Every structure is written in structure tokens, then in C-alpha cells.
Short mmCIF file of C-alpha atoms in Angstrom, two decimals:
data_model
loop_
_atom_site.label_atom_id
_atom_site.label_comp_id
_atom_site.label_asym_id
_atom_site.label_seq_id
_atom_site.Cartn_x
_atom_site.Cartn_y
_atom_site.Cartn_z
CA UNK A 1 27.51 -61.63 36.01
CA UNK A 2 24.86 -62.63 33.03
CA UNK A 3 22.19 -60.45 33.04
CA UNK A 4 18.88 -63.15 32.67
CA UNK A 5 16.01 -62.54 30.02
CA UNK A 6 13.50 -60.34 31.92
CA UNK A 7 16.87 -57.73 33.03
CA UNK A 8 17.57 -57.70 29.11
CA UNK A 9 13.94 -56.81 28.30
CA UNK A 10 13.69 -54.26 30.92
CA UNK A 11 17.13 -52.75 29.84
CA UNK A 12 16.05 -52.73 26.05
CA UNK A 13 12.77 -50.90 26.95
CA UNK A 14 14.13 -48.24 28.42
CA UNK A 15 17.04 -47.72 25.88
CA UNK A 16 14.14 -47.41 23.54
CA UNK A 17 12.18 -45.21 25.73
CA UNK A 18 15.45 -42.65 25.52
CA UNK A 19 15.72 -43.49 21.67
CA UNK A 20 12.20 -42.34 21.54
CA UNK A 21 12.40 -39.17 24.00
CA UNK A 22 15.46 -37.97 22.06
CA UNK A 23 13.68 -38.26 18.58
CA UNK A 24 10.92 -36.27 19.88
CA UNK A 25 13.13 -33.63 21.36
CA UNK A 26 14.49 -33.26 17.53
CA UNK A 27 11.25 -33.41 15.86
CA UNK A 28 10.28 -30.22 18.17
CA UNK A 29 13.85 -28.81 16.57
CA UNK A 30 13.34 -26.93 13.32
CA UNK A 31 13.95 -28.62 9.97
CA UNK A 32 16.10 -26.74 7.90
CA UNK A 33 17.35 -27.47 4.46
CA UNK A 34 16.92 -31.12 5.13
CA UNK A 35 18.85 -31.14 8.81
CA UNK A 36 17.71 -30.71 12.32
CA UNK A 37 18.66 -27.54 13.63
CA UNK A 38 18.30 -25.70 17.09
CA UNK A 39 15.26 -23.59 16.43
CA UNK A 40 17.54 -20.72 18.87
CA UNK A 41 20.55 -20.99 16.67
CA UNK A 42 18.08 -21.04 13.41
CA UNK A 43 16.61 -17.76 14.84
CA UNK A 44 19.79 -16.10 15.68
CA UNK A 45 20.62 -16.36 11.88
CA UNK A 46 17.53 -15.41 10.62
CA UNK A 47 17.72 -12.64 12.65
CA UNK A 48 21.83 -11.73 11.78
CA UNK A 49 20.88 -12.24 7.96
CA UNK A 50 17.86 -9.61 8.28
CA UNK A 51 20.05 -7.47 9.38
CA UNK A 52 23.16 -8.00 7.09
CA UNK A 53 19.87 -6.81 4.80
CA UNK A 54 18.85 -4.55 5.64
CA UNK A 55 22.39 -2.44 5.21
CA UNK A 56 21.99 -3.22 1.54
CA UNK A 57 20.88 0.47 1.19
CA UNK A 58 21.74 3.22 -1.88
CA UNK A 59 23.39 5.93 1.05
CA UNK A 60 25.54 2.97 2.56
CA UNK A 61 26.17 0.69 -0.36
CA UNK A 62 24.94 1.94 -3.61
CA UNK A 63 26.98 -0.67 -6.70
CA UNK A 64 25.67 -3.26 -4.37
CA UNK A 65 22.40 -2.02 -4.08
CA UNK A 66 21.84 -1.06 -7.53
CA UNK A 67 23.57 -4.18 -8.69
CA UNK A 68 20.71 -6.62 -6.54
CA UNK A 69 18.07 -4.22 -7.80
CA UNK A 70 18.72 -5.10 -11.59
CA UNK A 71 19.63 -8.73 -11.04
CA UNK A 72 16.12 -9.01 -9.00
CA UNK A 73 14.20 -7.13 -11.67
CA UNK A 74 15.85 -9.84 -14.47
CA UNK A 75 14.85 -12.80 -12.10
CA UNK A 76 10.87 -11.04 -11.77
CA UNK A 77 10.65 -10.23 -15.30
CA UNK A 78 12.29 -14.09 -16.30
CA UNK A 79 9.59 -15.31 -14.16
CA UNK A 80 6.55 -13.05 -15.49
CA UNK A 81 7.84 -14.66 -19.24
CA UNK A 82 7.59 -17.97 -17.87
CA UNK A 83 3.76 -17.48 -16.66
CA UNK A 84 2.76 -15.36 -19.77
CA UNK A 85 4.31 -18.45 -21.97
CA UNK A 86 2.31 -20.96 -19.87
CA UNK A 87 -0.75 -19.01 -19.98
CA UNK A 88 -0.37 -17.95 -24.69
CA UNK A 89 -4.18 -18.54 -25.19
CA UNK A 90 -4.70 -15.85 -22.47
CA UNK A 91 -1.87 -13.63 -24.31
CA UNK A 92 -3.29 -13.91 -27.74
CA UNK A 93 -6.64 -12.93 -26.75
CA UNK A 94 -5.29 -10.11 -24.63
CA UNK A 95 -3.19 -8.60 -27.91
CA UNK A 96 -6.03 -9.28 -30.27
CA UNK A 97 -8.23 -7.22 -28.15
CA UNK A 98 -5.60 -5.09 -28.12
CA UNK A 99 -5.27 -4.70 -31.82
CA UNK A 100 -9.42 -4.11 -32.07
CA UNK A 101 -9.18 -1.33 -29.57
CA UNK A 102 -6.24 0.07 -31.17
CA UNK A 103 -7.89 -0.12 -34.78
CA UNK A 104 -10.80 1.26 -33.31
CA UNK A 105 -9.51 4.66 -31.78
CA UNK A 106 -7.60 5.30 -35.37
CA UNK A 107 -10.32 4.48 -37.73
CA UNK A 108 -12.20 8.07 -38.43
CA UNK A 109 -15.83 8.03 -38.21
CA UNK A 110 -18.96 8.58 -35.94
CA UNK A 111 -18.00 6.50 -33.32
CA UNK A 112 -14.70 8.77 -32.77
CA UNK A 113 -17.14 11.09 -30.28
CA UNK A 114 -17.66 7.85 -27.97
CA UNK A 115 -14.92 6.88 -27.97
CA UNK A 116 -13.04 10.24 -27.02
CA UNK A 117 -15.39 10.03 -24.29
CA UNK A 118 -14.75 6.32 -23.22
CA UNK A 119 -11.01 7.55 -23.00
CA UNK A 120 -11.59 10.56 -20.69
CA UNK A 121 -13.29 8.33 -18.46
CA UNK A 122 -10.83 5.39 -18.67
CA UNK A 123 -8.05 7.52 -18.27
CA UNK A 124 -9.18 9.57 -15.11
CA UNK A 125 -10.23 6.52 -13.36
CA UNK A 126 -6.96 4.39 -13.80
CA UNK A 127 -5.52 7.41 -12.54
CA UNK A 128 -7.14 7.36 -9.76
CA UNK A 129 -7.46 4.01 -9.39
CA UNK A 130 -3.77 4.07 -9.69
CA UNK A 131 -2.71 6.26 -6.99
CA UNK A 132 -4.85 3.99 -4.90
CA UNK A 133 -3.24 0.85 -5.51
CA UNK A 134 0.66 2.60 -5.23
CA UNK A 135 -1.09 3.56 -1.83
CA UNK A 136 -1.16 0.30 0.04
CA UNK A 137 -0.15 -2.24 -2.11
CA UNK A 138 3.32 -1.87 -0.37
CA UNK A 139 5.83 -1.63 -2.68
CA UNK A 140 8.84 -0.08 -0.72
CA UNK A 141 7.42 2.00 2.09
CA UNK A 142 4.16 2.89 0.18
CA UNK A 143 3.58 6.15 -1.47
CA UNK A 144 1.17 8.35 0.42
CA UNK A 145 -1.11 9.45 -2.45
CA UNK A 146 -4.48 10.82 -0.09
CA UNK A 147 -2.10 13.67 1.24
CA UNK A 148 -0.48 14.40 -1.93
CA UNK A 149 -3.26 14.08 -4.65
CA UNK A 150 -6.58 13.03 -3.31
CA UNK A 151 -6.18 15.05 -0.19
CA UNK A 152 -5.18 18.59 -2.24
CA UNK A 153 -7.36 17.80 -5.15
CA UNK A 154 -10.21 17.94 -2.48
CA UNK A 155 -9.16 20.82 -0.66
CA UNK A 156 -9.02 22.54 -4.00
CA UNK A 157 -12.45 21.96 -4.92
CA UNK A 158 -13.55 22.50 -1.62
CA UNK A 159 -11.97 26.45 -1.65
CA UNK A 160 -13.34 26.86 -5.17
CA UNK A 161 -16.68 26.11 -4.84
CA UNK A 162 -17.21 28.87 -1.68
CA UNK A 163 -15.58 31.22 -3.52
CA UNK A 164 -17.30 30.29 -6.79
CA UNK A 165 -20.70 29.68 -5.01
CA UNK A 166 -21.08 26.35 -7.23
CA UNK A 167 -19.48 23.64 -8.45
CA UNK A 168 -20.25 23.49 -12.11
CA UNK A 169 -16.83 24.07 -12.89
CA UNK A 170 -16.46 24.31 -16.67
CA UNK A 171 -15.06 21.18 -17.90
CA UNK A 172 -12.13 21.21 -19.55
CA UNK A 173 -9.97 22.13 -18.45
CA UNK A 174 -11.19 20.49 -14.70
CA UNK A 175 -10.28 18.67 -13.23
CA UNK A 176 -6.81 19.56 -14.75
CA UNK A 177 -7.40 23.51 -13.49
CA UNK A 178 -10.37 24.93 -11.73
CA UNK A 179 -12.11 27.67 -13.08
CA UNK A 180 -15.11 29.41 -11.78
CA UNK A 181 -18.40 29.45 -14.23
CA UNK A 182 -19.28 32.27 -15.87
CA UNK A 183 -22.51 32.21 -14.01
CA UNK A 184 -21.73 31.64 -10.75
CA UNK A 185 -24.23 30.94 -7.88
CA UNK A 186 -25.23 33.11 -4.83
CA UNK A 187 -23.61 33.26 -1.77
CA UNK A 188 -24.85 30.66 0.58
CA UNK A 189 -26.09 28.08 -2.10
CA UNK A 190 -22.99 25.53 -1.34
CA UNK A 191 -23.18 22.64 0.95
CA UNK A 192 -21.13 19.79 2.40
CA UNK A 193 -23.13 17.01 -0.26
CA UNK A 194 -22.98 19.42 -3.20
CA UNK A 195 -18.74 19.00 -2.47
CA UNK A 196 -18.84 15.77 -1.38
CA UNK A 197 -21.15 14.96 -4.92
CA UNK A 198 -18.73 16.99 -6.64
CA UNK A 199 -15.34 14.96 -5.83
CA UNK A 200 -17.35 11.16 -5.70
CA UNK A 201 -15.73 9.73 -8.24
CA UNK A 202 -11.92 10.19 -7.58
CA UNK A 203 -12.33 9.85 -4.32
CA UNK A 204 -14.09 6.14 -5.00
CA UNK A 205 -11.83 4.90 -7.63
CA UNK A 206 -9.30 6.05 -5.15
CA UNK A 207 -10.67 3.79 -2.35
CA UNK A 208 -11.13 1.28 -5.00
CA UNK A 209 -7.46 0.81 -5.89
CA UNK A 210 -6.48 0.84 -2.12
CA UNK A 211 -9.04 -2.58 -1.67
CA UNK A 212 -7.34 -3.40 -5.03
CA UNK A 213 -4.00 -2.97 -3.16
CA UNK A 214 -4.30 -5.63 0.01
CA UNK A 215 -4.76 -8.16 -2.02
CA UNK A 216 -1.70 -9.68 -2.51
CA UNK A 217 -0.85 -10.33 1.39
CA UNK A 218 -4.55 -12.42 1.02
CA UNK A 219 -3.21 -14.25 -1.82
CA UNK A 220 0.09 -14.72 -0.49
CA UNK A 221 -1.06 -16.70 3.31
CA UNK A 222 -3.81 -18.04 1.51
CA UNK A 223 -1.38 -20.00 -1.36
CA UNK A 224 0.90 -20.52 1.94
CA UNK A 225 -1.49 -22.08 3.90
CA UNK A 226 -3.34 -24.20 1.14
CA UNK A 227 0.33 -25.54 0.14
CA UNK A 228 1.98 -25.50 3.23
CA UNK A 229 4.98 -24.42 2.37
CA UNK A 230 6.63 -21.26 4.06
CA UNK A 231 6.44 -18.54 2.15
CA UNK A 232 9.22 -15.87 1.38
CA UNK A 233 7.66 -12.79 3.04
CA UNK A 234 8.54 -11.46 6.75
CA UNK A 235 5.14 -10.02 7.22
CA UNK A 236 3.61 -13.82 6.89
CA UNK A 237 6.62 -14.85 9.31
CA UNK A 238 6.09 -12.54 11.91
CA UNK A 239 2.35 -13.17 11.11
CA UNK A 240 3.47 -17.09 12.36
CA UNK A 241 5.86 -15.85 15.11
CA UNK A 242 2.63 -13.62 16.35
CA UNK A 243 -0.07 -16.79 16.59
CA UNK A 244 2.88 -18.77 18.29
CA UNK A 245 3.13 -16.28 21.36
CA UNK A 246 -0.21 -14.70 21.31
CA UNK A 247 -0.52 -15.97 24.84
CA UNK A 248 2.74 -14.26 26.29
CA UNK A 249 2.27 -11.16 24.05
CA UNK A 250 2.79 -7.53 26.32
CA UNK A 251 3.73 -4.48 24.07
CA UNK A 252 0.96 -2.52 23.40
CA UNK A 253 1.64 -3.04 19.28
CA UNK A 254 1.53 -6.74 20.03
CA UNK A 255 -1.87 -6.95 21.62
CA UNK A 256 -2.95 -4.57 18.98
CA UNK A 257 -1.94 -6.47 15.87
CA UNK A 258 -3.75 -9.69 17.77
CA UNK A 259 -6.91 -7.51 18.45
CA UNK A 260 -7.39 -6.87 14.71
CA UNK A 261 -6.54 -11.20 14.43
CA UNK A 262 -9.16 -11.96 16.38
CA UNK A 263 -11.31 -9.59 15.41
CA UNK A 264 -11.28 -10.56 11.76
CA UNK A 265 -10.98 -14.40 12.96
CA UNK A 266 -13.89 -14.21 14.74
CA UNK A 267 -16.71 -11.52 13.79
CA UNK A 268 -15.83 -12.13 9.97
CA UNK A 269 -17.15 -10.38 7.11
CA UNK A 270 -18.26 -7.23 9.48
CA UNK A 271 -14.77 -7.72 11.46
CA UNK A 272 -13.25 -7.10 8.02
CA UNK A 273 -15.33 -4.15 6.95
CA UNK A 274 -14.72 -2.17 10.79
CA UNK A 275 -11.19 -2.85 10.31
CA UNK A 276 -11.26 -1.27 6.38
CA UNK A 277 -13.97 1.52 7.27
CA UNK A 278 -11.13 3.26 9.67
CA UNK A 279 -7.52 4.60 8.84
CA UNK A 280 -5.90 1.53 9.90
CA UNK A 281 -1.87 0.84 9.39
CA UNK A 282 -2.53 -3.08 10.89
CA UNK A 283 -4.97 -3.71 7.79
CA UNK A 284 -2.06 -5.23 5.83
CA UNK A 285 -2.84 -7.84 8.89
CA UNK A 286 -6.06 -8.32 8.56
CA UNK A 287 -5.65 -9.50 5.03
CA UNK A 288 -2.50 -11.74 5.75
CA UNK A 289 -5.33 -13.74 8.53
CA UNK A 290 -7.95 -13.71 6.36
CA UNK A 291 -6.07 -15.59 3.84
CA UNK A 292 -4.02 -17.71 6.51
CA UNK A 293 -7.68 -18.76 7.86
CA UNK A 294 -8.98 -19.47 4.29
CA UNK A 295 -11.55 -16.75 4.34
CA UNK A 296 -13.61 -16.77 0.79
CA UNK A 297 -12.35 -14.39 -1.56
CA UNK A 298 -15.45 -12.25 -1.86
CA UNK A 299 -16.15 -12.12 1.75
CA UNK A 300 -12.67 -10.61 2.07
CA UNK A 301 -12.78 -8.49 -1.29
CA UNK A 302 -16.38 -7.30 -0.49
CA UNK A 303 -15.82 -5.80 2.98
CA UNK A 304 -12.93 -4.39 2.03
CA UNK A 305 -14.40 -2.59 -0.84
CA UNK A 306 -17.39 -1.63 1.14
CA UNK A 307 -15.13 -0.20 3.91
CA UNK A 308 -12.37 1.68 1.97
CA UNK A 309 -14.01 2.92 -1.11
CA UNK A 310 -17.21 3.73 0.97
CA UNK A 311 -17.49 4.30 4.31
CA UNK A 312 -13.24 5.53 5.03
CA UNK A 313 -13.56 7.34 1.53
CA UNK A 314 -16.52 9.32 3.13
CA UNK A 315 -15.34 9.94 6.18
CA UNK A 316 -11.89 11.16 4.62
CA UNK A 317 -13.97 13.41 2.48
CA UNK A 318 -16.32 14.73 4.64
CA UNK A 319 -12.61 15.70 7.14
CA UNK A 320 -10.93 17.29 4.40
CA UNK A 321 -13.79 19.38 3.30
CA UNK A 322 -14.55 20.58 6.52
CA UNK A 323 -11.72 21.32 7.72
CA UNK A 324 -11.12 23.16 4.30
CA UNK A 325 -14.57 25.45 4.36
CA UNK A 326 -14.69 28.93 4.24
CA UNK A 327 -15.01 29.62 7.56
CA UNK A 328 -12.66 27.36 9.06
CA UNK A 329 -9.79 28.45 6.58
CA UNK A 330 -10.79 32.30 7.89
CA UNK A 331 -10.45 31.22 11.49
CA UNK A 332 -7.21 29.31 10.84
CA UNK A 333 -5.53 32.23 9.02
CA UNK A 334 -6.90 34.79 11.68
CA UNK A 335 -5.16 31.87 14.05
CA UNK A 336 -1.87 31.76 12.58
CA UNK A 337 -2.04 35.85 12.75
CA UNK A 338 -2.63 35.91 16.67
CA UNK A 339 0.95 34.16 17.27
CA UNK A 340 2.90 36.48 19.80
CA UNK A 341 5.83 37.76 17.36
CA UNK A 342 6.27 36.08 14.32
CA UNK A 343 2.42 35.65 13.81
CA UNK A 344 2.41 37.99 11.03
CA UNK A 345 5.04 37.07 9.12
CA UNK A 346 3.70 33.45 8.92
CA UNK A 347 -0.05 34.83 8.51
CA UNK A 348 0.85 36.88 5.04
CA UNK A 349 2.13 34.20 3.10
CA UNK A 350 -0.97 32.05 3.44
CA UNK A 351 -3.14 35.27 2.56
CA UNK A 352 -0.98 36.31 -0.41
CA UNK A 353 -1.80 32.32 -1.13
CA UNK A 354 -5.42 32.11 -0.99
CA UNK A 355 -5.37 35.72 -2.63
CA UNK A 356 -3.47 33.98 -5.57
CA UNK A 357 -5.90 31.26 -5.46
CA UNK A 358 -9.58 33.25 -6.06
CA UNK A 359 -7.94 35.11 -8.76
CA UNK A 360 -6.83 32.41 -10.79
CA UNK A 361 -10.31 31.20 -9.92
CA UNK A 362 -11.74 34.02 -11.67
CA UNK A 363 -9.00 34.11 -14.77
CA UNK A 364 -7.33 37.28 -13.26
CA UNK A 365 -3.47 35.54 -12.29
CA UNK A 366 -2.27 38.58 -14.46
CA UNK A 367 -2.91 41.37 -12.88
CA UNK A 368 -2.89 42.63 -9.49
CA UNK A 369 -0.14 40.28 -7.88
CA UNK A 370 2.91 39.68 -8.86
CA UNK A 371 3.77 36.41 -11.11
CA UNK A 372 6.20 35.11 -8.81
CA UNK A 373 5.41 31.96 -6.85
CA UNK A 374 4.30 31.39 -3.54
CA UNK A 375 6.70 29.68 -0.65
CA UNK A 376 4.02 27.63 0.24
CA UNK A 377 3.21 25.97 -3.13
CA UNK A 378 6.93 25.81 -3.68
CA UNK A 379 7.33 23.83 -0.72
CA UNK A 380 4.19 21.66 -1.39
CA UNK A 381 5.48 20.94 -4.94
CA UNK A 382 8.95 19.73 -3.50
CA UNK A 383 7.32 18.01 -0.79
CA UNK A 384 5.79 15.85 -3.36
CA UNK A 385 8.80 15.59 -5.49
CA UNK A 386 10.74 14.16 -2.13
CA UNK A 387 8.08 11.82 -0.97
CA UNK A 388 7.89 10.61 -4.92
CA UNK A 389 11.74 10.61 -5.01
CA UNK A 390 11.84 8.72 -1.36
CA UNK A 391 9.19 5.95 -2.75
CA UNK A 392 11.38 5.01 -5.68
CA UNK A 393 14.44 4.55 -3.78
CA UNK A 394 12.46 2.39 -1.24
CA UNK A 395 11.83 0.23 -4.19
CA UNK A 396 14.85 -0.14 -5.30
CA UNK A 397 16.27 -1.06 -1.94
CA UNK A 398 13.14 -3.65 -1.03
CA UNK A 399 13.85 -5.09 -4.52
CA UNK A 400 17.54 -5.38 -4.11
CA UNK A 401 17.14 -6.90 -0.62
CA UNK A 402 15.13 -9.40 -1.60
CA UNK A 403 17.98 -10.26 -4.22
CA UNK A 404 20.06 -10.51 -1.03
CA UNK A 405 17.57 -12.79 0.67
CA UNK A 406 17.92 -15.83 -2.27
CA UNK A 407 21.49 -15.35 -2.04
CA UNK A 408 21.15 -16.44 1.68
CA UNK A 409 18.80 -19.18 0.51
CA UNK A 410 20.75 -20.65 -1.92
CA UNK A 411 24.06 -20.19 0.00
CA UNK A 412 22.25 -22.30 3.59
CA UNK A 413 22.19 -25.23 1.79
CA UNK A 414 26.10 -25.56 0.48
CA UNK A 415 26.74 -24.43 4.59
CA UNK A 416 25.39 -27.43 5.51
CA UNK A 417 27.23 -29.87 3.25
CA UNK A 418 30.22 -28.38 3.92
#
């Protein structure tokens, strides 16, 4: 039986109607490499290659590991060349101003007293600058540098000044070694702003290099969103993932991490500075939506600088320097004495510590106590050697890792042509 005209229009309609409904169900299917893929099976390997990943460790597979880590530091430095021999007017000018300065600190003459000046300076503020940036910029898992520099350094010059009653420490040797003045102050002249005063500059060039150190998730979603191309970073991915279920979201962690989205999104410049002004792991965040939304530079720079280097830097300060007073370190000592058993044993070695302390305070280390070193600043000096030791192995296993990751990328393609 012929089908007439009208059936044959009818029939083609609908055949194009299911042409039309199936090309829309693969449009809403990811497009990888130049195919359609189920976005479930394109998940499933995202998720098995993470993992394959993240076993690229020194303690389970060290040649590998160290094998990545120097082929990825060839690739970054290959690609560093490439930008510095794009950019050679910016290169020249940098090494001729390098040659000036240079000339300029050899050459004897008057100026050598300014300029010995303009290096103390320089130097102790990169420094400290420094330690702020290795603090959050997030290389590996981040070195902790307020607990094992800032932190001690003002805990130091908190103890010194009450027992030097003042803080004209003679300089040098401080900040390298604190010494009480010769004149030293009464009892009872010291308070909380003379201290905080005292330790204002590290601790601001150390808030300053932690501002300095979110920048490059900013930079990163911003140049991702302005170009639209995906970027290789899981933060920004998860960052995606995050904004696509924000509606289904349950775990408290979830609901956080979308508090400080919307709370940047929405409030702006002052969202940005309450998020900075706190100790805040979810900042890294706050900069990865500020760029994704195309927030201006400054408004993001600015209340971040006003939040970390000024208002957290102060409230860190104002913590540690309370908590390390006179009378607080008394009533913790007297504390760790009133344990039930072993209270005494733990009390003398912080005594025979602070002990050690006032008397190299007041340039008398060689007598009275034995030379031999404390536990405690034994263990804080391995502590540090271990958390420093920790942080560069962290880096090379992020680095070699993300050698592992553009092997996957470049091996997804030659999968699907197979």
C-alpha cells in the first residue's frame, strides 16, 4: 500500500523531530578531544586518572616520581625561555638595571652608607615578604611560615621585652638575636602597642606576601573565563563541579565553600576583605570566584591586602602576644606543674627554658646553666626542619604529578583514534 503525500510529510516530520531530539541529547554529552562522550563515563576516568596520580608519590614510587619531577621542571623552565624571549625589551631593561645596581653597591664612596642601609631594609622585607608568599601561594601543601617564623619571632620579642622592660633592643645584632639594652626600662613600662609597634613591620610584609600569594588562582579563572577554555587546575574544576550542584549541595564543607561564593559574589569588595580579615583555609576560593566572575583586579588585590596584611596580621599579633605575656606564660608553667604525676617532670624543662632564655637576654648563657641544649628547642628546631623537609617533597610530588597529568592528555587523544 502507497503511502499518499500528506502520510510522507507527517512521517518525515517526525523522523526529523527524533533526528533533532537525539542531537540534543549529544550536545548535553561532553565534548572530548573532538568526540561526544558520556559525561558519566568521562567522569569515571577523570576520576580513575586522579587517582592513578595521585600514587605517583617518592615513598611508593620514587624513579618515577623523581623522573616526572625533572621532566616537568624542563617543560616549566622551556616555557619561562619562551616568554622571557617574547618579552627581550623587558629583559634588557631588567639586566641593565641590574648592572647599575650592581655597579653601584661596588663602587666605593659616600653613597656606600645608603646604600648598606637600602640593603638591610630590602633584604629583611623580601624575607619576610617571602615567607608570606611560600605561605599560601600553594606550592605543594603550603609551608606554614606564621607558626614557624612569624609566630616564634613574635613570641620572642614578646618574652624579651617583659623581661627587658623595653623594646629598644640594640640593633645589630636584632632581629638576628635579642639582646636586652644596657639601659633597660622599669618594671611596668611595657604594653600590648609598644610590642605590637615593635614587630609591625615583619608582621606586615608578612601579610603582604600572603595577599601576594592568592593571586595566581585570580589570574588563573579569570584567563579561564575571559578565554573560555578549561583550564588545567582541579581547584578551578571542582570550582565548576561546585556552581553546577550548588542547589543539591549537603556536606557541611560544601555549603561552606558556597557560603564564601556567594558571599564574595554578592557583597563584593567588603565580602572579599571579611573573608581575608579571618584565618580562612576556603580563601584560595574566594580568589578562584572573584576571577571566574571577572572581579577588577584592584578590588580583589585591595581587600585582600587590607584584610591579610592589616586587620588578620593584627589580630594574629595581638593572639600571639597575649597569649605570650608575662603573666600568662607564669600561669601556664604553674599549669603544666599542677598535672597529677608527671606534672613536674614536664613543668622543669619549660623553666630550665625560659631560665635559658633571660640569661641570654642579659649576655650571661655562660655561666650558671649548663651549655647543653634544651629538649624543647631541640624539638622546635626539628619540627621546623620536618615541616621544611615535608614542603619540598610535596613539591616535588605536585610537580611530578602534573607531569603525569599531560601524559594523560596527550595519550586521550591517540585512545580515541585507535
Amino acid at each position: 500500500m502507497r503511502n499518499t503525500p500528506q502520510e510522507l510529510l507527517i512521517y518525515e516530520m517526525a523522523e526529523n523531530g527524533k533526528n533533532c531530539d537525539q542531537r540534543r541529547v549529544a550536545m548535553n554529552k561532553e565534548q572530548y578531544n573532538g568526540n561526544f562522550t558520556d559525561p558519566s563515563s568521562v567522569n569515571e576516568k577523570k576520576r580513575r586518572d586522579r587517582e592513578e596520580r595521585q600514587n605517583i608519590v617518592l615513598w611508593r614510587q620514587p624513579l618515577i616520581t623523581l623522573q616526572y619531577f625533572s621532566l616537568e621542571t624542563l617543560v616549566i623552565l622551556k616555557e619561562w625561555t619562551s616568554k622571557l624571549w617574547h618579552r627581550q625589551s623587558i629583559v634588557v631593561s631588567f639586566l641593565l638595571l641590574l648592572a647599575v645596581l650592581t655597579a653601584t653597591y661596588y663602587i666605593e664612596g659616600a653613597h656606600q652608607q645608603y646604600v648598606q642601609r637600602i640593603e638591610k631594609q630590602f633584604l629583611l622585607y623580601a624575607y619576610w615578604i617571602g615567607l608570606g608568599i611560600l605561605s599560601s601561594v600553594g606550592l605543594g601543601t603550603g609551608l606554614h611560615t606564621f607558626l614557624l617564623y612569624l609566630g616564634p619571632h613574635i613570641a620572642s620579642v614578646t618574652l624579651a621585652a617583659y623581661e627587658c622592660n623595653s623594646v629598644n633592643f640594640p640593633e645589630p645584632p636584632y632581629p638576628d638575636q635579642i639582646i636586652c639594652p644596657d639601659e633597660e626600662g622599669t618594671e611596668g613600662t611595657i604594653s600590648l602597642w609598644s610590642i605590637i609597634s615593635k614587630v609591625r613591620i615583619e608582621a606586615c610584609m608578612w601579610g603582604i606576601g600572603t595577599a601576594i600569594g592568592e593571586l595566581p588562582p585570580y589570574f588563573m579563572a579569570r584567563a579561564a573565563r575571559l578565554s573560555g577554555a578549561e583550564p588545567d587546575d582541579e581547584e578551578y574544576q571542582e570550582f565548576e563541579e561546585m556552581l553546577e550542584h550548588a542547589e543539591t549541595a549537603q556536606d557541611f564543607a560544601s555549603r561552606a565553600k558556597l557560603a564564601v561564593q556567594n558571599l564574595v559574589q554578592k557583597v563584593g569588595f567588603f565580602g572579599i576583605l571579611a573573608c581575608a580579615s579571618i584565618p580562612n583555609p576556603l580563601f584560595d576560593l574566594a580568589g578562584i570566584t572573584c576571577g571566574h566572575f571577572l572581579v577588577p583586579f584592584w578590588t580583589f588585590f585591595g581587600a585582600t591586602l587590607i584584610g591579610k596584611a592589616i586587620i588578620k596580621m593584627h589580630i594574629q599579633k595581638i593572639f600571639v602576644i597575649v597569649t605570650f605575656s608575662k603573666h600568662i606564660v607564669e600561669q601556664m608553667v604553674a599549669f603544666i606543674g599542677a598535672v597529677p604525676g608527671i606534672g613536674p617532670s614536664l613543668q622543669k624543662p619549660f623553666q630550665e627554658y625560659l631560665e635559658a632564655q633571660r640569661q641570654k637576654l642579659h649576655h650571661r648563657s655562660e655561666m650558671g646553666t649548663p651549655q647543653g641544649e634544651n629538649w624543647l628547642s631541640w624539638m622546635f628546631e626539628k619540627l621546623v626542619v620536618v615541616m621544611v623537609c615535608y614542603f619540598i617533597l610535596s613539591i616535588i610530588n605536585s610537580m611530578a604529578q602534573s607531569y603525569a597529568k599531560r601524559i594523560q592528555q596527550r595519550l586521550d587523544p591517540k585512545e580515541k583514534t585507535k
